[in-house]
Amino acid sequence: MTIALQTFNLVKRFGGLVATNDVSIAVEKGARQALIGPNGAGKTTLINQLTGVLAPSSGRIELEGHDITSLSVHKRARAGLVRTFQINQLFKHMTPAESLSVAISERDGLGARFWRALGHRGEVMDEVAALLDQCKLIDVMHRETRVLPYGKQRLLEIALALAAKPRVLLLDEPVAGVPDGERREILNTVAALPEDVTIVLIEHDMDLVFSFAKRISVLVSGGLLTEGACADIARDPRVKAVYLGEELAGGEYV
């Protein structure tokens, strides 16, 4: 078993509040793992620690066996740990094609020369085209992001994350706020993500969790309640009681 991402006794305190409490999680390379829990469970705090937004009060984080606990956000991203956001972080007045060209050019060290790259570097445009196709954005590639349907904006954020060539990708509620009619494209895109990319899904939508994840970790009150295969989590009475409640109690996912 090769571990892609691992935490060791991770703790985050805000004064007297313990937001994550002794969390140890191991994510295997190539995994499809979900992180779930009720509101206030500590999911966002944990993800912010993993990505370097918050420094842990104690504990350690390893990416592919290397200690990244003290690395900055951008150094973790360059090392292969990439995330999407629960609330979109996009260039509203740029098109998807332009946004992806910026991301790819920055990744490759072209920096401020991305506009030249957009028009003259064939390899950049080939990669832009491939990502637009992969994330169902061809039809809107030249429209400003601000006017796109919300589902397309969520797909663009996934495309931008993939442009960073992640080895571990954290998807933070990719269908949050997306109308029912636009969700299927996102679900299909997430399901078709490259198998060599390790994916941790943070999500409240149980349809997405149980259709995508092979393993689930459950956070409650800042601590790890349990983790295991989907079928085991679906049958766990503690999970039903504290989080999944009526959906699983009624047998929908059992």
Backbone as JSON, one array per atom type, in Angstrom:
{
  "sequence": "MTIALQTFNLVKRFGGLVATNDVSIAVEKGARQALIGPNGAGKTTLINQLTGVLAPSSGRIELEGHDITSLSVHKRARAGLVRTFQINQLFKHMTPAESLSVAISERDGLGARFWRALGHRGEVMDEVAALLDQCKLIDVMHRETRVLPYGKQRLLEIALALAAKPRVLLLDEPVAGVPDGERREILNTVAALPEDVTIVLIEHDMDLVFSFAKRISVLVSGGLLTEGACADIARDPRVKAVYLGEELAGGEYV",
  "N": [[0.84, -1.19, 0.0], [0.7, 2.12, -0.99], [0.99, 5.27, 0.36], [-0.51, 8.31, -0.33], [-1.3, 10.75, 0.85], [-1.14, 11.84, 4.19], [-2.08, 12.34, 7.58], [-0.92, 13.0, 10.88], [-2.0, 12.78, 14.02], [-3.29, 15.34, 14.03], [-3.97, 18.57, 15.16], [-5.92, 21.46, 15.71], [-6.23, 24.43, 17.35], [-8.28, 27.13, 18.31], [-7.91, 29.42, 20.41], [-9.76, 28.47, 23.15], [-11.23, 26.67, 21.69], [-11.29, 23.59, 20.1], [-10.76, 22.73, 16.94], [-9.91, 20.76, 15.15], [-9.17, 17.55, 16.25], [-6.73, 15.58, 17.13], [-6.45, 14.19, 14.64], [-5.87, 11.55, 12.52], [-5.33, 10.45, 9.39], [-5.04, 8.36, 6.57], [-4.51, 8.35, 3.13], [-4.66, 6.39, 0.36], [-2.57, 6.02, -2.56], [-4.03, 6.95, -5.6], [-6.57, 6.73, -4.61], [-10.14, 6.99, -4.14], [-11.59, 8.81, -2.08], [-13.82, 9.93, 0.43], [-14.56, 12.69, 2.54], [-16.63, 13.27, 5.12], [-19.18, 14.74, 7.23], [-21.15, 16.34, 9.79], [-22.28, 19.83, 9.78], [-19.87, 21.99, 11.17], [-18.15, 20.01, 11.91], [-15.44, 20.11, 11.44], [-14.34, 19.82, 8.95], [-13.65, 21.8, 6.98], [-11.65, 23.17, 8.36], [-9.76, 21.13, 8.58], [-9.12, 20.67, 5.85], [-8.05, 23.17, 5.24], [-5.77, 23.07, 6.78], [-4.42, 20.95, 5.56], [-3.82, 22.09, 3.1], [-2.28, 24.26, 3.7], [-3.33, 26.73, 4.37], [-4.03, 27.12, 7.01], [-1.95, 26.78, 9.83], [-1.19, 23.87, 11.67], [-1.87, 23.36, 15.18], [-0.59, 21.32, 16.43], [0.92, 18.21, 15.4], [1.42, 16.42, 12.23], [1.83, 16.56, 8.65], [2.03, 14.65, 5.74], [3.0, 14.37, 2.35], [3.09, 12.02, -0.01], [5.03, 10.72, 1.53], [6.74, 12.78, 2.27], [7.41, 15.36, 4.55], [5.26, 17.99, 4.79], [4.36, 19.88, 6.48], [5.2, 22.46, 7.19], [5.27, 23.83, 4.81], [4.43, 26.42, 2.44], [1.29, 27.54, 0.94], [1.51, 27.77, -1.92], [3.8, 26.28, -2.42], [3.02, 23.74, -1.64], [1.08, 23.29, -3.56], [2.67, 23.25, -5.86], [4.06, 20.99, -5.27], [2.19, 19.11, -5.74], [-0.24, 18.94, -4.38], [-3.42, 19.91, -4.61], [-6.37, 21.96, -4.63], [-9.94, 22.45, -4.99], [-12.48, 24.97, -4.38], [-15.1, 25.57, -2.0], [-16.56, 27.88, -2.43], [-16.46, 29.52, -5.46], [-13.31, 30.44, -6.87], [-12.49, 32.36, -9.15], [-11.47, 33.93, -12.29], [-13.4, 36.38, -13.09], [-13.83, 38.06, -15.33], [-12.56, 36.92, -17.42], [-12.32, 34.48, -20.05], [-13.04, 30.9, -20.09], [-11.04, 29.66, -21.7], [-8.98, 31.59, -21.67], [-8.48, 31.73, -18.9], [-7.54, 29.14, -18.33], [-5.26, 29.14, -19.91], [-3.72, 31.04, -18.55], [-3.32, 29.66, -16.11], [-1.88, 27.36, -16.92], [0.36, 28.53, -18.14], [1.48, 29.9, -15.95], [2.08, 27.73, -14.32], [4.08, 26.55, -15.83], [6.06, 28.42, -15.69], [5.99, 30.65, -17.33], [4.81, 33.0, -16.64], [4.16, 36.44, -16.82], [4.12, 36.37, -19.53], [1.97, 35.07, -20.57], [-0.02, 35.93, -22.37], [1.24, 36.09, -24.84], [1.86, 33.41, -24.98], [-0.68, 32.38, -25.21], [-1.39, 32.93, -27.83], [0.67, 31.88, -29.4], [2.0, 29.58, -28.53], [1.86, 26.37, -29.2], [1.72, 24.02, -27.63], [0.64, 24.86, -25.23], [-1.94, 25.67, -26.0], [-2.91, 23.25, -26.93], [-3.11, 21.8, -24.57], [-4.93, 23.4, -23.18], [-7.2, 23.04, -24.81], [-7.64, 20.3, -24.44], [-8.32, 20.18, -21.71], [-10.6, 21.79, -21.67], [-12.31, 20.18, -23.15], [-12.36, 17.83, -21.57], [-13.63, 18.75, -19.28], [-16.12, 19.55, -20.11], [-16.46, 22.11, -21.33], [-16.2, 23.22, -23.81], [-18.26, 24.42, -25.28], [-18.59, 26.87, -24.09], [-16.23, 28.19, -24.1], [-15.28, 30.7, -24.96], [-16.73, 32.58, -23.62], [-17.24, 35.1, -21.15], [-16.41, 34.34, -17.8], [-18.06, 35.29, -15.77], [-20.65, 35.31, -16.79], [-21.37, 32.72, -17.13], [-23.36, 29.74, -16.62], [-23.87, 28.48, -13.28], [-23.11, 25.83, -12.86], [-21.28, 25.41, -14.93], [-19.28, 27.14, -14.11], [-18.39, 25.8, -11.84], [-17.33, 23.54, -13.08], [-15.26, 24.75, -14.5], [-13.59, 25.47, -12.4], [-12.73, 22.95, -11.56], [-11.35, 22.21, -13.88], [-9.27, 24.11, -13.82], [-7.95, 23.29, -11.51], [-7.04, 20.79, -12.39], [-5.28, 21.67, -14.32], [-3.05, 22.31, -12.89], [-1.76, 19.95, -12.66], [-2.21, 17.93, -10.55], [-1.17, 15.57, -8.02], [-2.47, 14.81, -5.8], [-5.79, 15.59, -5.31], [-8.04, 17.75, -3.85], [-11.39, 17.98, -3.6], [-13.65, 20.32, -2.87], [-16.78, 20.23, -2.0], [-18.01, 20.03, -4.78], [-20.51, 20.16, -6.09], [-22.01, 21.96, -4.69], [-24.6, 24.26, -4.37], [-25.29, 24.06, -7.04], [-27.73, 23.97, -9.57], [-30.23, 21.39, -10.01], [-30.51, 20.57, -12.7], [-28.0, 20.98, -13.8], [-26.22, 19.39, -12.54], [-25.51, 16.8, -13.42], [-23.49, 16.9, -15.41], [-21.31, 17.67, -13.87], [-21.11, 15.54, -12.03], [-20.53, 13.44, -13.82], [-18.09, 14.35, -14.85], [-16.44, 14.4, -12.57], [-16.49, 11.66, -11.97], [-15.01, 10.69, -14.08], [-12.42, 11.52, -13.71], [-8.8, 11.4, -13.89], [-7.31, 8.21, -13.22], [-4.85, 8.02, -12.01], [-4.66, 10.15, -10.34], [-4.94, 10.94, -7.02], [-7.84, 11.33, -5.11], [-9.62, 13.28, -2.83], [-12.75, 13.79, -1.64], [-14.78, 16.29, -0.41], [-17.88, 16.53, 0.86], [-21.44, 17.07, 1.06], [-23.47, 15.97, -0.35], [-25.0, 13.0, -0.59], [-25.6, 11.27, -2.69], [-23.56, 11.79, -4.55], [-21.32, 11.18, -2.96], [-21.64, 8.38, -2.36], [-21.73, 7.32, -4.9], [-19.28, 7.87, -5.92], [-17.07, 7.58, -4.08], [-14.76, 5.15, -2.74], [-13.92, 4.74, -0.25], [-14.66, 6.09, 2.97], [-14.24, 8.73, 5.25], [-15.25, 9.86, 8.4], [-15.88, 12.77, 10.05], [-16.52, 14.15, 13.24], [-17.3, 16.64, 15.49], [-14.69, 17.64, 15.35], [-13.06, 15.42, 15.52], [-11.98, 12.15, 14.3], [-14.49, 10.04, 13.68], [-15.05, 7.52, 12.49], [-13.9, 5.37, 9.83], [-13.99, 3.77, 6.62], [-15.01, 1.26, 4.19], [-17.62, 2.1, 1.83], [-20.01, 0.6, 2.17], [-19.75, -0.3, 4.79], [-19.75, 2.11, 6.22], [-22.3, 2.99, 5.6], [-23.85, 1.25, 7.06], [-23.19, 1.76, 9.65], [-24.3, 2.45, 12.84], [-23.61, 4.65, 14.41], [-22.84, 6.59, 12.59], [-25.22, 6.97, 11.22], [-26.7, 8.09, 13.26], [-25.38, 10.52, 13.92], [-25.0, 11.89, 11.55], [-25.86, 10.96, 8.84], [-28.43, 10.15, 9.26], [-31.87, 10.26, 8.57], [-31.79, 9.56, 5.87], [-30.16, 7.25, 5.58], [-31.23, 5.72, 7.63], [-33.69, 5.17, 6.62], [-33.04, 3.39, 4.73], [-32.12, 3.99, 2.18], [-29.49, 4.03, 1.21], [-28.46, 1.72, 2.14]],
  "CA": [[0.0, 0.0, 0.0], [1.43, 3.37, -1.08], [0.21, 6.37, 0.91], [-0.32, 9.58, -1.03], [-1.49, 11.87, 1.78], [-1.35, 11.3, 5.53], [-1.97, 13.23, 8.73], [-0.55, 12.33, 12.12], [-2.42, 13.45, 15.26], [-3.43, 16.74, 13.67], [-4.78, 19.36, 16.09], [-5.97, 22.89, 15.5], [-6.94, 25.14, 18.4], [-8.53, 28.57, 18.24], [-8.16, 29.7, 21.82], [-10.26, 27.29, 23.85], [-11.96, 25.81, 20.76], [-10.49, 22.61, 19.37], [-11.47, 22.54, 15.67], [-9.56, 19.39, 14.76], [-8.71, 16.95, 17.49], [-5.97, 14.34, 17.03], [-6.92, 13.54, 13.41], [-4.89, 10.78, 11.75], [-5.98, 9.88, 8.21], [-4.14, 7.95, 5.5], [-5.19, 8.23, 1.84], [-3.81, 5.62, -0.54], [-2.35, 6.55, -3.9], [-5.09, 6.59, -6.53], [-7.82, 6.52, -3.88], [-11.35, 7.8, -4.25], [-11.96, 8.86, -0.68], [-14.69, 11.06, 0.79], [-14.53, 13.2, 3.9], [-17.97, 13.77, 5.4], [-19.47, 15.07, 8.62], [-22.14, 17.41, 9.92], [-21.75, 21.19, 9.89], [-19.09, 22.2, 12.39], [-17.36, 18.82, 12.25], [-14.01, 20.39, 11.3], [-13.88, 19.46, 7.61], [-12.97, 22.93, 6.34], [-10.4, 23.41, 9.1], [-8.81, 20.08, 8.2], [-8.67, 20.93, 4.49], [-7.19, 24.35, 5.29], [-4.47, 22.63, 7.3], [-3.77, 20.14, 4.53], [-3.37, 22.92, 1.98], [-1.37, 25.3, 4.17], [-4.02, 27.96, 4.74], [-3.91, 27.18, 8.46], [-0.89, 25.95, 10.42], [-1.71, 23.08, 12.79], [-1.33, 23.61, 16.52], [0.35, 20.21, 16.61], [0.72, 17.14, 14.43], [2.26, 16.43, 11.04], [1.19, 16.23, 7.38], [2.97, 14.13, 4.76], [2.57, 14.16, 0.98], [3.93, 10.98, -0.6], [6.13, 10.42, 2.44], [7.53, 13.96, 2.58], [6.78, 16.24, 5.53], [4.92, 19.29, 4.19], [3.65, 20.62, 7.52], [5.61, 23.86, 7.24], [5.31, 24.42, 3.48], [3.41, 27.41, 2.1], [0.23, 27.08, 0.06], [1.94, 27.6, -3.31], [4.78, 25.19, -2.5], [2.26, 22.49, -1.6], [0.46, 23.12, -4.88], [3.72, 22.84, -6.8], [4.43, 19.62, -4.91], [1.16, 18.2, -6.25], [-1.45, 18.94, -3.55], [-4.23, 20.96, -5.22], [-7.75, 21.92, -4.16], [-10.97, 23.37, -5.44], [-13.05, 25.68, -3.25], [-16.55, 25.52, -1.82], [-17.0, 29.09, -3.13], [-15.57, 29.65, -6.61], [-12.21, 31.4, -6.91], [-12.29, 32.41, -10.59], [-11.28, 35.22, -12.96], [-14.76, 36.6, -13.58], [-13.89, 38.77, -16.6], [-11.8, 36.16, -18.41], [-13.01, 33.31, -20.57], [-12.4, 29.65, -19.67], [-9.8, 29.44, -22.45], [-7.96, 32.5, -21.15], [-8.16, 31.35, -17.52], [-6.72, 27.94, -18.36], [-3.96, 29.52, -20.45], [-2.99, 31.67, -17.45], [-2.93, 28.63, -15.15], [-0.85, 26.51, -17.52], [1.55, 29.34, -18.32], [2.07, 30.12, -14.63], [2.65, 26.43, -13.9], [5.3, 26.28, -16.61], [7.04, 29.47, -15.48], [5.95, 31.69, -18.36], [4.44, 34.21, -15.92], [3.46, 37.52, -17.5], [4.13, 36.17, -20.98], [0.92, 34.14, -20.95], [-0.79, 36.37, -23.54], [1.99, 35.61, -26.01], [1.69, 31.97, -25.01], [-2.03, 32.06, -25.65], [-1.51, 32.99, -29.28], [1.8, 31.37, -30.17], [2.58, 28.33, -28.03], [0.93, 25.31, -29.55], [1.54, 23.03, -26.58], [-0.28, 25.44, -24.26], [-3.28, 25.62, -26.55], [-3.34, 21.85, -26.98], [-3.52, 21.41, -23.22], [-6.18, 24.13, -22.91], [-8.28, 22.37, -25.54], [-7.91, 19.01, -23.81], [-9.01, 20.42, -20.45], [-11.94, 22.26, -22.0], [-13.09, 19.01, -23.56], [-12.5, 16.93, -20.43], [-14.53, 19.34, -18.28], [-17.4, 19.93, -20.75], [-16.46, 23.58, -21.42], [-15.96, 23.65, -25.19], [-19.35, 25.26, -25.77], [-18.56, 28.19, -23.44], [-14.8, 28.5, -23.93], [-14.98, 32.09, -25.26], [-17.64, 33.46, -22.9], [-16.7, 35.54, -19.86], [-16.79, 33.45, -16.71], [-19.12, 35.88, -14.95], [-21.97, 35.07, -17.37], [-21.58, 31.28, -17.28], [-24.18, 29.06, -15.61], [-23.06, 28.15, -12.12], [-22.53, 24.51, -13.06], [-20.09, 25.56, -15.78], [-18.24, 27.75, -13.29], [-17.81, 24.73, -11.02], [-16.51, 22.72, -13.97], [-14.04, 25.5, -14.78], [-12.68, 25.37, -11.25], [-12.12, 21.62, -11.63], [-10.37, 22.26, -14.97], [-8.11, 24.88, -13.35], [-7.22, 22.42, -10.59], [-6.35, 19.78, -13.2], [-4.19, 22.34, -15.04], [-1.88, 22.3, -12.0], [-1.24, 18.58, -12.68], [-2.14, 17.44, -9.16], [-1.06, 14.16, -7.66], [-3.58, 14.67, -4.85], [-6.76, 16.65, -5.58], [-9.09, 17.89, -2.84], [-12.58, 18.58, -4.19], [-14.45, 20.84, -1.76], [-18.2, 20.35, -2.34], [-18.07, 20.48, -6.17], [-21.87, 20.41, -6.58], [-22.71, 22.87, -3.77], [-25.27, 25.38, -4.99], [-25.54, 23.84, -8.46], [-29.1, 23.52, -9.84], [-30.35, 19.97, -10.35], [-30.33, 20.35, -14.13], [-26.59, 21.13, -14.19], [-25.38, 18.53, -11.69], [-25.07, 15.57, -14.07], [-22.2, 17.14, -16.05], [-20.28, 17.68, -12.83], [-20.98, 14.17, -11.54], [-19.84, 12.66, -14.84], [-16.71, 14.82, -14.94], [-15.75, 13.9, -11.38], [-16.35, 10.21, -12.09], [-14.05, 10.38, -15.13], [-11.1, 12.09, -13.42], [-7.73, 10.42, -14.13], [-7.15, 7.22, -12.16], [-3.58, 8.18, -11.31], [-4.78, 11.27, -9.41], [-5.6, 10.63, -5.76], [-8.89, 12.33, -4.92], [-10.38, 13.36, -1.59], [-13.98, 14.54, -1.9], [-15.47, 16.82, 0.77], [-19.19, 16.67, 0.24], [-22.66, 16.76, 1.8], [-24.4, 15.27, -1.24], [-24.74, 11.59, -0.42], [-25.61, 10.62, -3.99], [-22.23, 11.91, -5.09], [-20.38, 10.45, -2.09], [-21.75, 6.93, -2.48], [-21.49, 6.89, -6.27], [-17.9, 8.16, -6.29], [-16.02, 7.17, -3.14], [-14.56, 3.75, -2.36], [-13.65, 4.76, 1.18], [-15.22, 7.29, 3.57], [-13.81, 9.13, 6.59], [-16.33, 10.63, 9.02], [-15.46, 13.67, 11.12], [-17.56, 14.65, 14.14], [-16.77, 17.47, 16.59], [-13.25, 17.82, 15.19], [-12.33, 14.17, 15.6], [-12.32, 11.1, 13.36], [-15.42, 9.09, 14.28], [-14.8, 6.21, 11.9], [-13.68, 5.36, 8.4], [-14.06, 2.43, 6.06], [-15.68, 1.13, 2.9], [-18.94, 2.74, 1.79], [-21.05, -0.27, 2.73], [-19.6, -0.32, 6.25], [-20.18, 3.4, 6.73], [-23.75, 3.06, 5.44], [-24.49, 0.42, 8.09], [-22.71, 2.12, 10.98], [-25.36, 3.17, 13.55], [-23.11, 5.93, 14.91], [-22.89, 7.52, 11.47], [-26.64, 7.28, 11.01], [-27.2, 8.93, 14.35], [-24.8, 11.86, 14.0], [-24.86, 12.62, 10.29], [-26.66, 10.57, 7.69], [-29.78, 10.24, 9.78], [-33.03, 9.67, 7.97], [-31.54, 8.96, 4.57], [-29.71, 5.87, 5.74], [-32.15, 5.02, 8.5], [-34.77, 4.72, 5.76], [-32.54, 2.29, 3.88], [-31.87, 4.4, 0.8], [-28.14, 3.71, 0.79], [-28.03, 0.5, 2.8]],
  "C": [[0.88, 1.24, 0.0], [0.53, 4.51, -0.62], [0.53, 7.66, 0.18], [-0.35, 10.77, -0.07], [-1.81, 11.3, 3.15], [-1.22, 12.4, 6.58], [-1.67, 12.41, 9.97], [-0.96, 13.22, 13.3], [-2.59, 14.96, 15.07], [-4.42, 17.44, 14.6], [-4.74, 20.81, 15.65], [-6.84, 23.52, 16.58], [-7.1, 26.61, 18.05], [-8.9, 29.01, 19.65], [-8.59, 28.43, 22.54], [-11.02, 26.32, 22.96], [-10.99, 24.88, 20.04], [-11.25, 22.25, 18.09], [-11.15, 21.21, 15.03], [-8.81, 18.77, 15.94], [-8.07, 15.59, 17.22], [-6.39, 13.52, 15.8], [-5.76, 12.87, 12.68], [-5.63, 10.06, 10.63], [-4.91, 9.52, 7.19], [-4.95, 7.73, 4.23], [-4.24, 7.53, 0.88], [-3.68, 6.29, -1.9], [-3.44, 6.04, -4.83], [-6.45, 6.42, -5.9], [-8.92, 7.44, -4.37], [-11.97, 7.82, -2.87], [-12.8, 10.1, -0.39], [-14.49, 11.4, 2.25], [-15.88, 13.84, 4.18], [-18.1, 14.06, 6.89], [-20.47, 16.19, 8.68], [-21.48, 18.78, 9.93], [-21.04, 21.37, 11.22], [-18.23, 21.02, 12.77], [-15.87, 19.06, 12.18], [-13.46, 20.09, 9.92], [-13.09, 20.59, 6.96], [-11.66, 23.24, 7.04], [-9.35, 22.38, 8.72], [-8.26, 20.34, 6.81], [-7.74, 22.15, 4.46], [-5.82, 24.02, 5.87], [-3.72, 21.82, 6.25], [-3.15, 21.0, 3.44], [-2.5, 24.09, 2.4], [-2.01, 26.63, 4.49], [-3.93, 28.2, 6.24], [-2.75, 26.28, 8.91], [-1.48, 25.15, 11.58], [-1.09, 23.51, 14.11], [-0.33, 22.52, 16.9], [0.0, 19.14, 15.58], [1.55, 17.35, 13.18], [1.43, 16.02, 9.82], [2.28, 15.76, 6.42], [2.3, 13.96, 3.41], [3.57, 13.21, 0.33], [5.2, 10.75, 0.21], [6.99, 11.6, 2.83], [6.75, 14.88, 3.52], [6.54, 17.61, 4.89], [4.28, 20.23, 5.22], [3.97, 22.11, 7.51], [5.65, 24.53, 5.87], [4.18, 25.41, 3.27], [2.38, 26.8, 1.15], [0.77, 26.8, -1.34], [2.98, 26.5, -3.45], [4.09, 23.84, -2.41], [1.6, 22.23, -2.95], [1.49, 22.66, -5.9], [4.2, 21.42, -6.52], [3.36, 18.61, -5.33], [-0.11, 18.11, -5.43], [-2.3, 20.15, -3.95], [-5.67, 20.82, -4.74], [-8.66, 22.76, -5.05], [-11.6, 23.97, -4.19], [-14.56, 25.54, -3.21], [-17.21, 26.73, -2.49], [-15.98, 29.37, -4.23], [-14.52, 30.74, -6.42], [-11.78, 31.52, -8.37], [-12.02, 33.83, -11.07], [-12.58, 35.56, -13.68], [-14.81, 37.23, -14.97], [-13.0, 38.12, -17.67], [-12.64, 34.99, -18.88], [-12.36, 32.05, -20.01], [-11.08, 29.39, -20.4], [-8.68, 30.33, -21.94], [-7.52, 32.09, -19.74], [-7.24, 30.13, -17.49], [-5.34, 28.24, -18.93], [-3.1, 30.18, -19.38], [-2.45, 30.61, -16.5], [-1.79, 27.77, -15.68], [0.46, 27.28, -17.68], [2.26, 29.62, -17.0], [2.74, 28.85, -14.12], [3.99, 26.18, -14.57], [6.33, 27.41, -16.54], [7.07, 30.55, -16.53], [5.52, 33.03, -17.78], [3.67, 35.2, -16.77], [3.42, 37.36, -19.01], [2.97, 35.31, -21.46], [0.12, 34.6, -22.16], [-0.07, 35.99, -24.83], [1.82, 34.11, -26.14], [0.32, 31.58, -25.56], [-2.12, 32.03, -27.17], [-0.46, 32.22, -30.05], [2.4, 30.06, -29.66], [1.57, 27.21, -28.23], [0.67, 24.33, -28.43], [0.6, 23.54, -25.49], [-1.71, 25.31, -24.75], [-3.8, 24.2, -26.66], [-3.83, 21.39, -25.61], [-4.81, 22.13, -22.82], [-7.35, 23.41, -23.56], [-8.65, 21.05, -24.88], [-8.68, 19.18, -22.5], [-10.42, 20.93, -20.67], [-12.85, 21.1, -22.39], [-13.37, 18.09, -22.38], [-13.55, 17.44, -19.45], [-15.79, 19.96, -18.9], [-17.54, 21.45, -20.88], [-16.25, 24.1, -22.83], [-17.01, 24.66, -25.64], [-19.34, 26.67, -25.17], [-17.14, 28.73, -23.34], [-14.48, 29.98, -24.15], [-15.96, 33.06, -24.6], [-17.01, 33.86, -21.57], [-17.26, 34.67, -18.74], [-17.98, 33.99, -15.92], [-20.52, 35.6, -15.49], [-22.28, 33.58, -17.52], [-22.58, 30.76, -16.26], [-23.29, 28.56, -14.48], [-22.41, 26.77, -12.25], [-21.28, 24.56, -13.91], [-18.95, 26.22, -15.0], [-17.58, 26.7, -12.39], [-16.92, 23.82, -11.86], [-15.21, 23.42, -14.32], [-13.08, 25.42, -13.61], [-12.0, 24.0, -11.21], [-11.05, 21.6, -12.72], [-9.1, 23.01, -14.54], [-7.28, 24.06, -12.36], [-6.43, 21.37, -11.36], [-5.18, 20.39, -13.97], [-2.91, 22.39, -14.2], [-1.2, 20.93, -11.95], [-1.1, 18.01, -11.26], [-1.84, 15.95, -9.08], [-2.12, 13.81, -6.62], [-4.5, 15.87, -5.06], [-7.85, 16.61, -4.52], [-10.25, 18.64, -3.47], [-13.52, 19.01, -3.07], [-15.86, 21.14, -2.25], [-18.41, 20.83, -3.78], [-19.47, 20.73, -6.71], [-22.66, 21.35, -5.67], [-23.3, 24.05, -4.53], [-25.61, 25.22, -6.45], [-26.97, 23.35, -8.67], [-29.13, 22.07, -10.3], [-30.06, 19.7, -11.82], [-28.89, 20.42, -14.61], [-25.67, 20.17, -13.45], [-24.78, 17.34, -12.43], [-23.73, 15.74, -14.75], [-21.07, 17.09, -15.03], [-20.04, 16.27, -12.3], [-20.21, 13.31, -12.53], [-18.37, 13.05, -14.96], [-15.89, 14.32, -13.76], [-15.5, 12.4, -11.49], [-15.26, 9.83, -13.09], [-12.66, 10.98, -14.89], [-10.02, 11.02, -13.52], [-7.48, 9.5, -12.94], [-5.85, 7.4, -11.39], [-3.57, 9.38, -10.36], [-5.54, 10.8, -8.18], [-6.61, 11.72, -5.45], [-9.54, 12.16, -3.55], [-11.54, 14.3, -1.83], [-14.58, 14.97, -0.57], [-16.87, 17.19, 0.31], [-20.32, 16.34, 1.21], [-23.64, 15.94, 0.97], [-24.1, 13.77, -1.21], [-24.83, 10.79, -1.71], [-24.22, 10.63, -4.6], [-21.23, 11.09, -4.27], [-20.43, 8.96, -2.37], [-21.58, 6.43, -3.9], [-20.01, 7.03, -6.64], [-16.87, 7.48, -5.38], [-15.97, 5.65, -2.96], [-14.33, 3.63, -0.85], [-14.14, 6.1, 1.74], [-14.63, 7.49, 4.97], [-14.86, 10.06, 7.16], [-15.76, 11.45, 10.17], [-16.67, 14.12, 11.93], [-16.87, 15.41, 15.27], [-15.25, 17.55, 16.56], [-12.44, 16.55, 15.21], [-12.8, 13.17, 14.56], [-13.21, 10.08, 14.07], [-15.16, 7.68, 13.8], [-14.43, 6.39, 10.44], [-13.69, 3.92, 7.91], [-14.72, 2.45, 4.7], [-17.09, 1.7, 2.98], [-20.01, 1.89, 2.45], [-20.97, -0.3, 4.25], [-20.07, 1.0, 6.86], [-21.7, 3.51, 6.67], [-24.48, 2.3, 6.53], [-24.15, 0.85, 9.51], [-23.78, 2.93, 11.73], [-24.9, 4.51, 14.11], [-23.17, 6.99, 13.81], [-24.33, 7.93, 11.19], [-27.13, 8.28, 12.05], [-26.68, 10.36, 14.26], [-24.8, 12.62, 12.68], [-25.86, 12.21, 9.22], [-28.14, 10.44, 8.02], [-30.83, 9.53, 8.96], [-32.75, 9.01, 6.64], [-31.13, 7.49, 4.7], [-30.65, 5.08, 6.65], [-33.32, 4.47, 7.69], [-34.34, 3.69, 4.76], [-32.13, 2.7, 2.49], [-30.48, 3.97, 0.33], [-27.64, 2.41, 1.41], [-27.98, -0.64, 1.79]]
}
